[in-house]
PDB file of C-alpha atoms in Angstrom:
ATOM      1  CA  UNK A   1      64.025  -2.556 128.349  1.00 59.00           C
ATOM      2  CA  UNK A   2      62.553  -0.463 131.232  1.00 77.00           C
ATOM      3  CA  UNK A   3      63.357  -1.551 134.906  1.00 85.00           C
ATOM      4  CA  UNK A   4      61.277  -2.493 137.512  1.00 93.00           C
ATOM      5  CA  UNK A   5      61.361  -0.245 140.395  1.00 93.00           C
ATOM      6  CA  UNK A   6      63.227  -3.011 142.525  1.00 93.00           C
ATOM      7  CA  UNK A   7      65.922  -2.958 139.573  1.00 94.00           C
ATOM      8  CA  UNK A   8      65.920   0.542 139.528  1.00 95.00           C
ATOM      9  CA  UNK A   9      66.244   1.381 143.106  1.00 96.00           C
ATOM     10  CA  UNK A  10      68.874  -1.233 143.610  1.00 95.00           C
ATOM     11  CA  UNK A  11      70.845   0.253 140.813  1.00 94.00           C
ATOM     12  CA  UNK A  12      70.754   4.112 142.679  1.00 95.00           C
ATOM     13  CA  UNK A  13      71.397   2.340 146.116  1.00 93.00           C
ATOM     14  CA  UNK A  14      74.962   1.245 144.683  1.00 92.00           C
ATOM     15  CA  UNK A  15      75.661   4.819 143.679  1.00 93.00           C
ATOM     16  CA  UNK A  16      75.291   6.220 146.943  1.00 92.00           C
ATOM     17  CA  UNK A  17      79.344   5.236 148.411  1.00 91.00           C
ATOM     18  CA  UNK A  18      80.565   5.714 144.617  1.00 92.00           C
ATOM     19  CA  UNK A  19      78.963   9.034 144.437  1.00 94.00           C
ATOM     20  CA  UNK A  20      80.144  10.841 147.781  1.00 92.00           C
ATOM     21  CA  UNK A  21      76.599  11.073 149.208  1.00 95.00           C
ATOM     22  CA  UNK A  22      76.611   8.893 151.966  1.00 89.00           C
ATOM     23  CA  UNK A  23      78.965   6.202 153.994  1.00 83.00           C
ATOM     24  CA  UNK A  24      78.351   2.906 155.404  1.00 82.00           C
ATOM     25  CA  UNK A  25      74.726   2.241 156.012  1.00 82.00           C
ATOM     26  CA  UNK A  26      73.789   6.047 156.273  1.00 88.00           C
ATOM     27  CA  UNK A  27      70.911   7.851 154.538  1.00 92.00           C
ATOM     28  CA  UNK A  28      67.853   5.864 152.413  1.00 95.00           C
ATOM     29  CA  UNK A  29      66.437   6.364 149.416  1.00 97.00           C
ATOM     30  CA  UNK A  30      62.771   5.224 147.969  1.00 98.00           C
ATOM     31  CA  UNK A  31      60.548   5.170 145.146  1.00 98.00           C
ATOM     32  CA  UNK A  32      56.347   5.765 144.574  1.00 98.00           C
ATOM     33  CA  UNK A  33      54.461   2.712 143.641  1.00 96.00           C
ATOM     34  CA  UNK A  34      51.183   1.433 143.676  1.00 95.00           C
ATOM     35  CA  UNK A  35      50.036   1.914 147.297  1.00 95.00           C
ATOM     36  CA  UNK A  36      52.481   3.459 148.746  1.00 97.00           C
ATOM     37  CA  UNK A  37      56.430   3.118 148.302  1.00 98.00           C
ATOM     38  CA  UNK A  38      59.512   1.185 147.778  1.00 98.00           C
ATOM     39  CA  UNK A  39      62.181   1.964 150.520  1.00 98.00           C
ATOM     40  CA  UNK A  40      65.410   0.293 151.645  1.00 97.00           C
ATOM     41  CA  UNK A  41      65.480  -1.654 154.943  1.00 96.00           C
ATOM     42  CA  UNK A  42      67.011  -0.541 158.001  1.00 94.00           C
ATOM     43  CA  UNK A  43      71.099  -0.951 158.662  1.00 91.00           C
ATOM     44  CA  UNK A  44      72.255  -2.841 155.884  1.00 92.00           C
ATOM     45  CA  UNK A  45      75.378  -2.221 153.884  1.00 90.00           C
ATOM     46  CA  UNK A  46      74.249  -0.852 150.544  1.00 90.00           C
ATOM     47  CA  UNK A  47      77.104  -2.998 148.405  1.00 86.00           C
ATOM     48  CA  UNK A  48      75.336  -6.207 149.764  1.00 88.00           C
ATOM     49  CA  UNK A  49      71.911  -5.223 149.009  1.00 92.00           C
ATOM     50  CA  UNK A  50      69.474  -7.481 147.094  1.00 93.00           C
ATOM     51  CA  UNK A  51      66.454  -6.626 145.675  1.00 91.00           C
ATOM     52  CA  UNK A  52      64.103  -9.129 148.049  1.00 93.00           C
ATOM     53  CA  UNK A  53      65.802  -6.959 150.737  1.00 95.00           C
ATOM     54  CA  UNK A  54      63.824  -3.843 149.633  1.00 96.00           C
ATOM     55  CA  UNK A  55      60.807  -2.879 151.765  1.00 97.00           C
ATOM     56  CA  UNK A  56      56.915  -2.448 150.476  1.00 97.00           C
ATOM     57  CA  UNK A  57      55.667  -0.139 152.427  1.00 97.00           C
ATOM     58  CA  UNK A  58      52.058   2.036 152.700  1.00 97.00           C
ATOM     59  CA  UNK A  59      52.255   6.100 153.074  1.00 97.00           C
ATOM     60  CA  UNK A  60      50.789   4.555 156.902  1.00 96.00           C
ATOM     61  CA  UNK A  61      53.722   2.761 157.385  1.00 95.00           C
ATOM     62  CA  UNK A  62      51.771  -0.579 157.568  1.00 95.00           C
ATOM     63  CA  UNK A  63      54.075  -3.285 155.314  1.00 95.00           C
ATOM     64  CA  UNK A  64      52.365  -3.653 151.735  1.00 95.00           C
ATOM     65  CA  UNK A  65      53.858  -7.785 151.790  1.00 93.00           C
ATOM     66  CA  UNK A  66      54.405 -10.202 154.254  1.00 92.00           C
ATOM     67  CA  UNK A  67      57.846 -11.143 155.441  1.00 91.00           C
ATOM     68  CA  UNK A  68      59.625  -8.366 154.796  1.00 94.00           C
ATOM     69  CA  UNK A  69      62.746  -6.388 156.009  1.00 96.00           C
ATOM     70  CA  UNK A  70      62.365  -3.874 158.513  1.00 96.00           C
ATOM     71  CA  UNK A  71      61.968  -0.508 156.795  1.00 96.00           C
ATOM     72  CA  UNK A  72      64.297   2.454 156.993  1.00 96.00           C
ATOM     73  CA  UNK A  73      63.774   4.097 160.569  1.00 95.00           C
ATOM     74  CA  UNK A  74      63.133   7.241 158.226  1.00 96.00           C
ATOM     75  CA  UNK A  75      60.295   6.131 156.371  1.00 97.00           C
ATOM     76  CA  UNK A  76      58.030   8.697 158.405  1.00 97.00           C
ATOM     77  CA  UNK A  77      59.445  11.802 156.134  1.00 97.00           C
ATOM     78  CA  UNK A  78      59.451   9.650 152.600  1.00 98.00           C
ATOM     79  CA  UNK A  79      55.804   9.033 153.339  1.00 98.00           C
ATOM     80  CA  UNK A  80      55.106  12.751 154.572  1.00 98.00           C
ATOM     81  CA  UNK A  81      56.863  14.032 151.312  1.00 98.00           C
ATOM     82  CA  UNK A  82      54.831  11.668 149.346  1.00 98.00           C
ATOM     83  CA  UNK A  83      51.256  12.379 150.783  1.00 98.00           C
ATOM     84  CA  UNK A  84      51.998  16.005 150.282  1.00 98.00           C
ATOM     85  CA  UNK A  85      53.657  16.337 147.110  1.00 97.00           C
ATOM     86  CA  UNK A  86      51.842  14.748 143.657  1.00 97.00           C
ATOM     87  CA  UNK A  87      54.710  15.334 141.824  1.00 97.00           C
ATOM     88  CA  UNK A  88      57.427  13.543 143.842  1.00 98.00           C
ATOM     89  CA  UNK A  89      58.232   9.969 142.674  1.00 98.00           C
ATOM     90  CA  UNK A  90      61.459   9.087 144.267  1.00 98.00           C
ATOM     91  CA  UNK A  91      63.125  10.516 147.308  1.00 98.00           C
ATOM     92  CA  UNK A  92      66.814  10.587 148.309  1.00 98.00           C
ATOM     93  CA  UNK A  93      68.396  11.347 151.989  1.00 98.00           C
ATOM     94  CA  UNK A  94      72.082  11.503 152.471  1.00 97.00           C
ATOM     95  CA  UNK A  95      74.449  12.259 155.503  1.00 96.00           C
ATOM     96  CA  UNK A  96      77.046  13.601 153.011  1.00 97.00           C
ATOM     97  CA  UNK A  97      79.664  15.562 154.109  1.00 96.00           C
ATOM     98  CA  UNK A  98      79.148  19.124 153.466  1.00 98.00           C
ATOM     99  CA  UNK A  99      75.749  19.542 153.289  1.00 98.00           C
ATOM    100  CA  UNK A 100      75.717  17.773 156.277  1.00 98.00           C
ATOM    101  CA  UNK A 101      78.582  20.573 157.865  1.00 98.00           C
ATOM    102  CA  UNK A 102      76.289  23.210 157.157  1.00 98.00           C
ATOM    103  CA  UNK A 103      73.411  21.238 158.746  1.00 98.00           C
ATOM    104  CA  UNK A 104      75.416  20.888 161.893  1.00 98.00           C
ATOM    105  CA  UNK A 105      75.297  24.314 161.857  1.00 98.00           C
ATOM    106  CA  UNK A 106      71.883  24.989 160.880  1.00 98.00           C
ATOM    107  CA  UNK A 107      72.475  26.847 158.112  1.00 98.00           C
ATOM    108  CA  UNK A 108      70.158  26.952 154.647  1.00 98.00           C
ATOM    109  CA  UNK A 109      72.167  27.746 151.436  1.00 98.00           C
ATOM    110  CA  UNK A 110      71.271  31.134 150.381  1.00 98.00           C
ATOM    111  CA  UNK A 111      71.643  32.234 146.690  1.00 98.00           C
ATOM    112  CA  UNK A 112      75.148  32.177 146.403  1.00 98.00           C
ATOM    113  CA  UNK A 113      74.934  30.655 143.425  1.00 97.00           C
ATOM    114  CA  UNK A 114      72.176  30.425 140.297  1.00 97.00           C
ATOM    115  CA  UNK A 115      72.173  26.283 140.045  1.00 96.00           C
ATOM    116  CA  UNK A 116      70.180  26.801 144.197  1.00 97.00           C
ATOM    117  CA  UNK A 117      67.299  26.986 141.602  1.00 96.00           C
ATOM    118  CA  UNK A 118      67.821  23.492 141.019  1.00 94.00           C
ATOM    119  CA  UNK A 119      65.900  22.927 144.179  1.00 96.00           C
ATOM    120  CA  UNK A 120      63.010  25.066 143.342  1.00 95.00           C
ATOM    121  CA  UNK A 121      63.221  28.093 144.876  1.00 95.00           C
ATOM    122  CA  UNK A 122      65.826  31.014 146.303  1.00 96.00           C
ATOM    123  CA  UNK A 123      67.434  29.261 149.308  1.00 97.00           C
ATOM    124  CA  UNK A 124      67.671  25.900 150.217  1.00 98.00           C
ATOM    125  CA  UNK A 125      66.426  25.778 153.698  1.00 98.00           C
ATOM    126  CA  UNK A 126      67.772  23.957 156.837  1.00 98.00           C
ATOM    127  CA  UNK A 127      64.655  22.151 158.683  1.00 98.00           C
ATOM    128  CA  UNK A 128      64.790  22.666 162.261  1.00 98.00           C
ATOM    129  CA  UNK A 129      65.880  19.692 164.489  1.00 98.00           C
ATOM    130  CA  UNK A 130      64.420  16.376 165.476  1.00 98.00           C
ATOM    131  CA  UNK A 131      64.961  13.092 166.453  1.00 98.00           C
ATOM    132  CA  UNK A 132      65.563  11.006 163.601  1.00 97.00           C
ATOM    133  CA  UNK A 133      62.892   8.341 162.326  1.00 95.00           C
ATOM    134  CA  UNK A 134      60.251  10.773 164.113  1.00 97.00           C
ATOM    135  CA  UNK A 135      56.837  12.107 163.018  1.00 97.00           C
ATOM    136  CA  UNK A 136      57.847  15.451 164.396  1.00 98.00           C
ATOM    137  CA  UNK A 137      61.200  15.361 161.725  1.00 98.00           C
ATOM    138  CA  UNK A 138      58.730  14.493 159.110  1.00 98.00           C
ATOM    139  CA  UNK A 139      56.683  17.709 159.642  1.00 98.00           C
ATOM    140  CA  UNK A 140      59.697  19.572 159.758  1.00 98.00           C
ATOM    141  CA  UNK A 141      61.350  18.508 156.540  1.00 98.00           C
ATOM    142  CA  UNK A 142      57.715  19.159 154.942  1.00 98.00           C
ATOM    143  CA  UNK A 143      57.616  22.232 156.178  1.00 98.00           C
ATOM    144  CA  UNK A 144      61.255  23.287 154.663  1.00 98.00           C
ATOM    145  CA  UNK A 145      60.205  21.793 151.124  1.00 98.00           C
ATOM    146  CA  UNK A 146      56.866  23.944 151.161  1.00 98.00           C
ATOM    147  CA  UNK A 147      57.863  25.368 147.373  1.00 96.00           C
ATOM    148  CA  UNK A 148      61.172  23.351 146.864  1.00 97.00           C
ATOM    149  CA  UNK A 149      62.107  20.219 146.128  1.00 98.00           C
ATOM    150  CA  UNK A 150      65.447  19.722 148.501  1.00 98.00           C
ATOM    151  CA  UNK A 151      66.237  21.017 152.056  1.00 98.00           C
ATOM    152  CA  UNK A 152      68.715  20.188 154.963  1.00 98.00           C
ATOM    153  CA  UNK A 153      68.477  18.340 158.022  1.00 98.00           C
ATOM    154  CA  UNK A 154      69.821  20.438 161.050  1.00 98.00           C
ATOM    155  CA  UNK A 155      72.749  17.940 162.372  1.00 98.00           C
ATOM    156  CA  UNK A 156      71.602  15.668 160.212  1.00 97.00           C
ATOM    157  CA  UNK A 157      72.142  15.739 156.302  1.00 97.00           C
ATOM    158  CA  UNK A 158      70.170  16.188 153.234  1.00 98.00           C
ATOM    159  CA  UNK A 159      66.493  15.356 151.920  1.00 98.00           C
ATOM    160  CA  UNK A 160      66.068  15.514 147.492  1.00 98.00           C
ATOM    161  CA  UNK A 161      62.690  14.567 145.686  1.00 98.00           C
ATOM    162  CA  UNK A 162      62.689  14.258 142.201  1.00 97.00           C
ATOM    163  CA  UNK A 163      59.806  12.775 139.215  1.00 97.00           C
ATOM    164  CA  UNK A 164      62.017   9.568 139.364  1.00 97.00           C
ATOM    165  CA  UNK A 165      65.174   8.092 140.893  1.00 97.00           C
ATOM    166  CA  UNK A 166      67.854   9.601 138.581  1.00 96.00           C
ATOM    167  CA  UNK A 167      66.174  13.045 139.166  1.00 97.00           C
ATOM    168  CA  UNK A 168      65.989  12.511 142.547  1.00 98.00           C
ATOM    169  CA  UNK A 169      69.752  11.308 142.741  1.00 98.00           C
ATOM    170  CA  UNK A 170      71.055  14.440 140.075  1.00 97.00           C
ATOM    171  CA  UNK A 171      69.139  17.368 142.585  1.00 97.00           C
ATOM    172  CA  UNK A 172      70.964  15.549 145.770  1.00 98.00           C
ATOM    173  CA  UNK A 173      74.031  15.557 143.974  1.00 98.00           C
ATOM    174  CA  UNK A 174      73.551  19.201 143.048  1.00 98.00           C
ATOM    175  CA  UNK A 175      72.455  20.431 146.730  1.00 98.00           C
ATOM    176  CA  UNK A 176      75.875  18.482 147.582  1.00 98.00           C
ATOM    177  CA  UNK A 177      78.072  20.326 145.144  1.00 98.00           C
ATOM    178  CA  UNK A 178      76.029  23.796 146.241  1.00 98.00           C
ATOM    179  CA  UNK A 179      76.538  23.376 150.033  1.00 98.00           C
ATOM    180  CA  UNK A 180      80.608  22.192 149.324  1.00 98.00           C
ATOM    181  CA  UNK A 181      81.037  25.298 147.189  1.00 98.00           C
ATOM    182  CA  UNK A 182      79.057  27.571 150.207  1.00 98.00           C
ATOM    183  CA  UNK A 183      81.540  26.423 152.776  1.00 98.00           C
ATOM    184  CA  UNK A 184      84.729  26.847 150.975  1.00 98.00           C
ATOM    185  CA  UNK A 185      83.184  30.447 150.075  1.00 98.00           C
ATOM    186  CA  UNK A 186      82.772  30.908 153.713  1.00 97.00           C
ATOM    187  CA  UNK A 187      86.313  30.404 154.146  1.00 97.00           C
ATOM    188  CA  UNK A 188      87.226  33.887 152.740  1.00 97.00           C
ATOM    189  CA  UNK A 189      84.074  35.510 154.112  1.00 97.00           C
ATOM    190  CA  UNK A 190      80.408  36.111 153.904  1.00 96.00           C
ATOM    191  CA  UNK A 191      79.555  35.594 149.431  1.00 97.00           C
ATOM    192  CA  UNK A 192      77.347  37.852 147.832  1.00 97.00           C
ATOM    193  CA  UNK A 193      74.150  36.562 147.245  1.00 97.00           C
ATOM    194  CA  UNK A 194      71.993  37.410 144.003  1.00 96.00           C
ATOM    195  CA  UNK A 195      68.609  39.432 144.986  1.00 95.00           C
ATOM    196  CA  UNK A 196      65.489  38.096 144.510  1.00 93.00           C
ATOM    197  CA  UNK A 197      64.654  39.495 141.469  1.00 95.00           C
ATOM    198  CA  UNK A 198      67.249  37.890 139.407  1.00 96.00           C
ATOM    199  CA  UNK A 199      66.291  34.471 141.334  1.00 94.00           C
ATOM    200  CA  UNK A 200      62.926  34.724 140.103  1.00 94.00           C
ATOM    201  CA  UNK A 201      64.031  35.626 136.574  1.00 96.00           C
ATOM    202  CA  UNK A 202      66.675  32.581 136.573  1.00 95.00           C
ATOM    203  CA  UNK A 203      63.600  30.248 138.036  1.00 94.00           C
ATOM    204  CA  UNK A 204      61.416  31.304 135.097  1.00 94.00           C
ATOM    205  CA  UNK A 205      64.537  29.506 132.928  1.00 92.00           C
ATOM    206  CA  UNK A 206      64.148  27.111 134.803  1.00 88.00           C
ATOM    207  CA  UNK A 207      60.707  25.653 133.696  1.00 85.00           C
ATOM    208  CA  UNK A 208      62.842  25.371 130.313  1.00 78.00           C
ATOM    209  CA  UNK A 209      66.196  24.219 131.703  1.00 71.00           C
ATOM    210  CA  UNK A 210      67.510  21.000 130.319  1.00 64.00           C
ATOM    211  CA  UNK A 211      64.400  20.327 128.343  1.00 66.00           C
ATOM    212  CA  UNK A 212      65.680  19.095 124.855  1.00 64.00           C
ATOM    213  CA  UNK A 213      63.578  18.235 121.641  1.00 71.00           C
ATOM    214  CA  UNK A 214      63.167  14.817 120.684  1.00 69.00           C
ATOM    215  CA  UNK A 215      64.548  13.644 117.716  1.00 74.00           C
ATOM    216  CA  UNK A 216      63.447  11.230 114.884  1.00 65.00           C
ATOM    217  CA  UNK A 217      65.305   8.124 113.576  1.00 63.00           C
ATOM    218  CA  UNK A 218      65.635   9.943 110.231  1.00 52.00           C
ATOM    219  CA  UNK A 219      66.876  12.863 112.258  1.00 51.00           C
ATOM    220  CA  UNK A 220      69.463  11.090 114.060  1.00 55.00           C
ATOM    221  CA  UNK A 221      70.924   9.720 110.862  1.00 56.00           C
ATOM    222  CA  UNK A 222      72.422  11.391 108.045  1.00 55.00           C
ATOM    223  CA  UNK A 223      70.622   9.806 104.797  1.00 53.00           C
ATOM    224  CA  UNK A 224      73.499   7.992 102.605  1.00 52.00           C
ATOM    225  CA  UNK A 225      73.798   9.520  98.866  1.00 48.00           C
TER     226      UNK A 225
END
């Protein structure tokens, strides 16, 4: 039985402490419906979370039900991201710890590493300051994702769009692990970084990567003799 998108965002909020990504009441996730989007509310502690505590918002910000929670203070940038991009369905920002160490320092994540095709392109960019919960954030975090699907936050932390929640959650996870195994490669010295002609050839696998065929009942199980 499918979940409902309350269920289902619920379900990722509770991963975000288990999973590393964020701490406390940090970062916010949402999800596209009808309208305009799901989003958590503003300040609350993730483990005590119920589903009437999730926020119905429009891409205007104007509340799509009455007597609701106050909204994340970030919904400017989930609503930015979803006007601009068709293809994003759930959105995932995170103050975790190293991508947020690079942030601090305003760094992007070059091509150290193949998996930085995960988020769409060669380099996962660092958007420029701004105060947070601004309009002026939310144009510079859509400006970063022009042709990717993750960035950073400079001294702030980490922005991931996926087709759904659990994509959405698995490319934050993965800008995470990139940006944790960046810094401890900065700890020896400047890495190598693959050119941009075998980053284009390991994006063209990408349209493939992962991508498995489906298989049949009768496929699944061995016929008895």
């Amino acid at each position: 039985m499918s979940r409902t998108p309350r269920q289902e965002l619920l379900a990722y909020c509770r991963k975000l402490q288990p999973s590393g990504l964020s701490r406390t009441t940090s970062g916010n996730l949402s999800v596209r419906v009808e309208g305009g989007m799901l989003i958590t509310p503003s300040g609350m502690d993730y483990d005590r979370l119920r589903s009437a505590d999730l926020v119905w918002l429009g891409l205007d910000g104007a509340p799509l039900k009455p007597r609701q929670r106050v909204p994340s203070s970030e919904w400017h940038f989930h609503a930015a991201v979803y006007a601009a991009r068709s293809e994003a369905g759930a959105i995932v920002h995170a103050h975790s710890p190293f991508a947020t160490t690079l942030a601090l320092h305003g760094l992007e994540i070059p091509a150290v590493h193949y998996m930085v095709a995960a988020a769409g392109g060669d380099s996962i960019r660092c958007a420029p300051y701004a105060t947070f919960g601004t309009p002026e954030l939310a144009r510079n975090a859509l400006a970063a994702l022009e042709g990717r699907k993750a960035c950073l936050l400079a001294h702030h932390g980490l922005l991931a769009f996926g087709r759904d929640l659990r994509d959405a959650f698995k490319r934050a996870l993965e800008v995470e692990e990139l940006a944790e195994q960046y810094w401890r490669a900065l700890q020896i010295g400047t890495p190598p970084v693959l050119d941009r002609r075998e980053m284009t050839r390991v994006l063209e696998k990408f349209q493939t990567y992962g991508q498995q065929p489906s298989l049949t009942r009768a496929a699944r199980r061995p016929r008895a003799r």
